[in-house]
Short mmCIF file of C-alpha atoms in Angstrom, two decimals:
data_model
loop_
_atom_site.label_atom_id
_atom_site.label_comp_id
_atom_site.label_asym_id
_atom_site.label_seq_id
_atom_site.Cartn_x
_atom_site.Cartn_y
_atom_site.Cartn_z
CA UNK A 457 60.76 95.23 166.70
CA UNK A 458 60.20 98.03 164.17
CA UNK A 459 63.04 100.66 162.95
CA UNK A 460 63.14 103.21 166.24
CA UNK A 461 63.38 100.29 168.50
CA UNK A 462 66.18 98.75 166.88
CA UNK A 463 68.05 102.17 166.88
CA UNK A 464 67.48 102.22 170.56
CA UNK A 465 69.00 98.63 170.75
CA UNK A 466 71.49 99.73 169.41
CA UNK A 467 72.49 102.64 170.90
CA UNK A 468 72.02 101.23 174.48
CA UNK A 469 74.30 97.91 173.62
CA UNK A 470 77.09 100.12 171.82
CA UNK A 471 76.73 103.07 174.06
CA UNK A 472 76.41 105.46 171.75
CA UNK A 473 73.64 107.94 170.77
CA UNK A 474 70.30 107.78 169.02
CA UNK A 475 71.83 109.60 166.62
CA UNK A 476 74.92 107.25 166.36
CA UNK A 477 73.18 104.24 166.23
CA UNK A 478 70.48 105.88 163.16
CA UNK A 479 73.68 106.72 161.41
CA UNK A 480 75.11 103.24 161.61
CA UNK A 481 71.79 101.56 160.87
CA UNK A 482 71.09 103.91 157.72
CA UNK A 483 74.69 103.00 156.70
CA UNK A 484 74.27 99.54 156.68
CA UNK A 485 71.10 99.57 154.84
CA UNK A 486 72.31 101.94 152.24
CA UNK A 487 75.84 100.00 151.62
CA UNK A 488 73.96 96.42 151.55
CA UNK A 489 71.15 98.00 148.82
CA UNK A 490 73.77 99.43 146.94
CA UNK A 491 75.68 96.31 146.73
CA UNK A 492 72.51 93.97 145.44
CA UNK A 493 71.95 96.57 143.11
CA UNK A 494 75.39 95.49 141.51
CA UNK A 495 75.42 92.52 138.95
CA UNK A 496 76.47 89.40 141.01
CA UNK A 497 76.13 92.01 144.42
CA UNK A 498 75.69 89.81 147.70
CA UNK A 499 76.46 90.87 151.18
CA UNK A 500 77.84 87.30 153.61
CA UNK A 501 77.99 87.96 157.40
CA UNK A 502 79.40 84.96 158.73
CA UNK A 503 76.94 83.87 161.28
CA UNK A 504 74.06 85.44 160.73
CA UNK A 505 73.37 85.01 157.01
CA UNK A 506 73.58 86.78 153.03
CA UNK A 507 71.76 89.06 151.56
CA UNK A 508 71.87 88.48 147.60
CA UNK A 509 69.19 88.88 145.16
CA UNK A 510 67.53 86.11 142.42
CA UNK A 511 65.67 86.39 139.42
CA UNK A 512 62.16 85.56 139.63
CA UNK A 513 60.44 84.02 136.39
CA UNK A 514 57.71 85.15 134.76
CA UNK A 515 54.41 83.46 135.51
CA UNK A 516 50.81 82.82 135.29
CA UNK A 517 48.03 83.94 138.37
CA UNK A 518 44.81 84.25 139.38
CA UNK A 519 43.25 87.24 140.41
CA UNK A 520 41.45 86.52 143.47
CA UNK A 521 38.78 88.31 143.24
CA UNK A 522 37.81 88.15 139.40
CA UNK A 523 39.38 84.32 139.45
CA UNK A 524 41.24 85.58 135.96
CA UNK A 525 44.20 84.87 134.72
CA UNK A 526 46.74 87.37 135.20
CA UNK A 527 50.50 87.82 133.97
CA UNK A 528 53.55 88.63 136.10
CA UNK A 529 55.95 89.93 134.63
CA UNK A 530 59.94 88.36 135.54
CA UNK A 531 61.98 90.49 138.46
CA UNK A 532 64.63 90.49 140.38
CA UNK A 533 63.86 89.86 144.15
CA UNK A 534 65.93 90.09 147.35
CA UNK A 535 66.72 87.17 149.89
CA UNK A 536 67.83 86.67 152.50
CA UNK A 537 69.47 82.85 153.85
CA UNK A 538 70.22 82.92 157.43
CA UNK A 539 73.17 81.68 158.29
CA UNK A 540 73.97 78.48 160.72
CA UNK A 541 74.88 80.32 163.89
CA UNK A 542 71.32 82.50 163.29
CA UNK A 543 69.61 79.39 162.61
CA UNK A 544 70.78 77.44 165.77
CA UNK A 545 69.93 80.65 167.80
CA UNK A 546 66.28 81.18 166.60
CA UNK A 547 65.51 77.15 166.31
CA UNK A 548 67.14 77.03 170.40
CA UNK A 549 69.48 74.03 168.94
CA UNK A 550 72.91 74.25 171.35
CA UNK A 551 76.17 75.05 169.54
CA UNK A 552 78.98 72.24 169.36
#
């Protein structure tokens, strides 16, 4: 499912507009990236899972196609844990 089709998931299970349903989406993605941008920022849904970011180390590669060493530098990286109810509903595990 890519961006459009999600909006039109949406829109059909809220019944509300395209329009409605972009708003809402862009909303969401804008107040969850704003909050990971924060120091200590994470965003819980119960259920379905948190957002938070980690900070990835510094480390030693290989480039592929020379085989040389190369350097990556440390970042901070987003994640993503799904929660239990997600989990049991992808995996097809029954609730209690």
């Amino acid at each position: 499912m890519n961006k459009s089709e999600l909006i039109d998931a949406i829109a059909k299970d809220a019944g509300i507009t395209k329009v409605a349903a972009k708003a809402a989406l862009e909303s969401f993605i804008g107040n969850v990236t704003t909050t990971l941008k924060k120091k200590d920022g994470k965003v819980s849904l119960v259920g379905f899972g948190t957002f938070s970011v980690a900070e990835r180390a510094a480390r030693q590669g290989i480039n592929p196609a020379t085989k040389k060493p190369i350097k990556s530098a440390a970042k901070k990286v987003a994640k993503f844990k799904a929660g239990a109810d997600l989990s049991n509903a992808v995996s097809g595990a029954k609730k209690k």
